GROMACS .gro file of C-alpha atoms in nm:
model
  127
    1GLN     CA    1   1.785  -5.490   3.223
    2VAL     CA    2   1.447  -5.395   3.086
    3GLN     CA    3   1.277  -5.649   2.864
    4LEU     CA    4   0.949  -5.620   2.679
    5VAL     CA    5   0.845  -5.938   2.501
    6GLU     CA    6   0.547  -5.938   2.268
    7SER     CA    7   0.350  -6.247   2.176
    8GLY     CA    8   0.024  -6.344   2.010
    9GLY     CA    9   0.084  -6.227   1.655
   10GLY     CA   10  -0.003  -6.431   1.348
   11SER     CA   11  -0.241  -6.437   1.054
   12VAL     CA   12  -0.614  -6.381   1.054
   13GLN     CA   13  -0.889  -6.312   0.805
   14ALA     CA   14  -1.038  -5.965   0.778
   15GLY     CA   15  -1.315  -5.922   1.031
   16GLY     CA   16  -1.148  -6.158   1.274
   17SER     CA   17  -0.998  -6.098   1.617
   18MET     CA   18  -0.656  -6.137   1.774
   19SER     CA   19  -0.507  -6.068   2.114
   20LEU     CA   20  -0.149  -5.950   2.168
   21SER     CA   21   0.038  -5.968   2.497
   22CYS     CA   22   0.349  -5.791   2.623
   23GLN     CA   23   0.542  -5.931   2.918
   24ALA     CA   24   0.756  -5.675   3.097
   25SER     CA   25   1.051  -5.729   3.328
   26GLY     CA   26   1.336  -5.528   3.474
   27LEU     CA   27   1.133  -5.209   3.530
   28ASN     CA   28   0.896  -5.056   3.783
   29PHE     CA   29   0.594  -5.153   3.578
   30ASP     CA   30   0.345  -4.980   3.810
   31ASP     CA   31   0.518  -4.645   3.746
   32ARG     CA   32   0.504  -4.654   3.368
   33ALA     CA   33   0.239  -4.591   3.109
   34MET     CA   34   0.248  -4.856   2.836
   35ALA     CA   35   0.166  -4.841   2.469
   36TRP     CA   36   0.138  -5.037   2.147
   37PHE     CA   37   0.273  -4.912   1.816
   38ARG     CA   38   0.238  -5.055   1.466
   39GLN     CA   39   0.466  -5.039   1.166
   40GLY     CA   40   0.340  -5.146   0.829
   41LEU     CA   41   0.568  -5.240   0.540
   42GLY     CA   42   0.728  -4.925   0.407
   43GLU     CA   43   0.545  -4.713   0.663
   44GLU     CA   44   0.652  -4.517   0.967
   45ARG     CA   45   0.577  -4.660   1.307
   46GLU     CA   46   0.257  -4.516   1.449
   47GLY     CA   47   0.081  -4.518   1.783
   48VAL     CA   48  -0.203  -4.765   1.829
   49ALA     CA   49  -0.297  -4.729   2.195
   50CYS     CA   50  -0.164  -4.616   2.530
   51ILE     CA   51  -0.270  -4.692   2.887
   52LYS     CA   52  -0.198  -4.507   3.209
   53TRP     CA   53  -0.022  -4.685   3.497
   54ASN     CA   54  -0.344  -4.734   3.694
   55ASN     CA   55  -0.558  -4.869   3.409
   56ARG     CA   56  -0.795  -4.573   3.439
   57SER     CA   57  -0.714  -4.381   3.122
   58THR     CA   58  -0.656  -4.499   2.768
   59TRP     CA   59  -0.579  -4.332   2.436
   60TYR     CA   60  -0.631  -4.477   2.089
   61GLY     CA   61  -0.531  -4.399   1.737
   62ASP     CA   62  -0.817  -4.283   1.516
   63SER     CA   63  -0.799  -4.588   1.291
   64VAL     CA   64  -0.844  -4.837   1.576
   65GLN     CA   65  -1.088  -4.649   1.800
   66GLY     CA   66  -1.383  -4.873   1.880
   67ARG     CA   67  -1.211  -5.188   1.750
   68PHE     CA   68  -0.905  -5.227   1.975
   69THR     CA   69  -0.886  -5.236   2.354
   70ILE     CA   70  -0.570  -5.193   2.558
   71SER     CA   71  -0.552  -5.321   2.914
   72ARG     CA   72  -0.289  -5.409   3.172
   73ASP     CA   73  -0.234  -5.634   3.471
   74ASN     CA   74   0.016  -5.473   3.706
   75THR     CA   75   0.046  -5.787   3.922
   76LYS     CA   76   0.156  -5.990   3.618
   77LYS     CA   77   0.342  -5.700   3.451
   78THR     CA   78   0.158  -5.754   3.127
   79VAL     CA   79  -0.018  -5.527   2.881
   80LEU     CA   80  -0.272  -5.665   2.638
   81LEU     CA   81  -0.414  -5.546   2.309
   82GLN     CA   82  -0.744  -5.699   2.207
   83MET     CA   83  -0.805  -5.640   1.837
   84ASN     CA   84  -1.150  -5.696   1.689
   85ASN     CA   85  -1.290  -5.648   1.340
   86LEU     CA   86  -0.940  -5.653   1.197
   87LYS     CA   87  -0.877  -5.493   0.860
   88PRO     CA   88  -0.601  -5.557   0.603
   89GLU     CA   89  -0.460  -5.212   0.682
   90ASP     CA   90  -0.392  -5.329   1.039
   91THR     CA   91  -0.120  -5.555   0.901
   92GLY     CA   92   0.225  -5.483   1.039
   93ILE     CA   93   0.470  -5.536   1.320
   94PHE     CA   94   0.322  -5.451   1.660
   95TYR     CA   95   0.558  -5.317   1.923
   96CYS     CA   96   0.515  -5.280   2.297
   97ALA     CA   97   0.671  -4.971   2.455
   98ALA     CA   98   0.721  -4.832   2.805
   99HIS     CA   99   0.662  -4.459   2.849
  100PHE     CA  100   0.900  -4.242   3.050
  101SER     CA  101   0.618  -4.142   3.285
  102SER     CA  102   0.311  -4.293   3.443
  103SER     CA  103   0.062  -4.119   3.212
  104CYS     CA  104   0.026  -4.112   2.835
  105SER     CA  105  -0.088  -3.749   2.791
  106SER     CA  106  -0.185  -3.582   2.467
  107TRP     CA  107   0.159  -3.650   2.321
  108TRP     CA  108   0.140  -4.026   2.362
  109ARG     CA  109   0.214  -4.083   1.993
  110ASP     CA  110   0.556  -3.917   2.030
  111GLN     CA  111   0.800  -4.208   2.022
  112GLU     CA  112   1.069  -4.000   2.192
  113ARG     CA  113   0.863  -4.030   2.512
  114TYR     CA  114   0.923  -4.406   2.529
  115SER     CA  115   1.245  -4.539   2.675
  116ASP     CA  116   1.203  -4.912   2.618
  117TRP     CA  117   1.075  -5.116   2.326
  118GLY     CA  118   1.007  -5.477   2.250
  119ARG     CA  119   1.121  -5.647   1.931
  120GLY     CA  120   0.770  -5.668   1.792
  121THR     CA  121   0.528  -5.936   1.684
  122PRO     CA  122   0.392  -5.961   1.328
  123VAL     CA  123   0.024  -5.941   1.248
  124THR     CA  124  -0.112  -6.020   0.903
  125VAL     CA  125  -0.475  -5.956   0.814
  126ALA     CA  126  -0.581  -6.120   0.490
  127SER     CA  127  -0.861  -5.974   0.281
   0.00000   0.00000   0.00000
């Protein structure tokens, strides 16, 4: 049984930093690209970042480029999202997701390409 468990969410002031973690189990973690998605209140879920299986390629959403960094540790089966210079519009539920394949590709924002999802962790950025 695949499990993706997010942690690290909470509240922070605008301009602050926060780090999210996703612990994976029950899957061949080394074979899967991993991603973070965000869903704001009343909004559709959108892609934040994606990382290839070997840590060598990453993709980011336009709104987080230069502020967020995705990384992974295949020995620990974890994927991290370091978020800096947070803005109120970053507020939402952050979800960890496992891609069907080992690479994100240009279609990494397509949620149909992800077979497993965590339950999410909330992030609130106060202005």
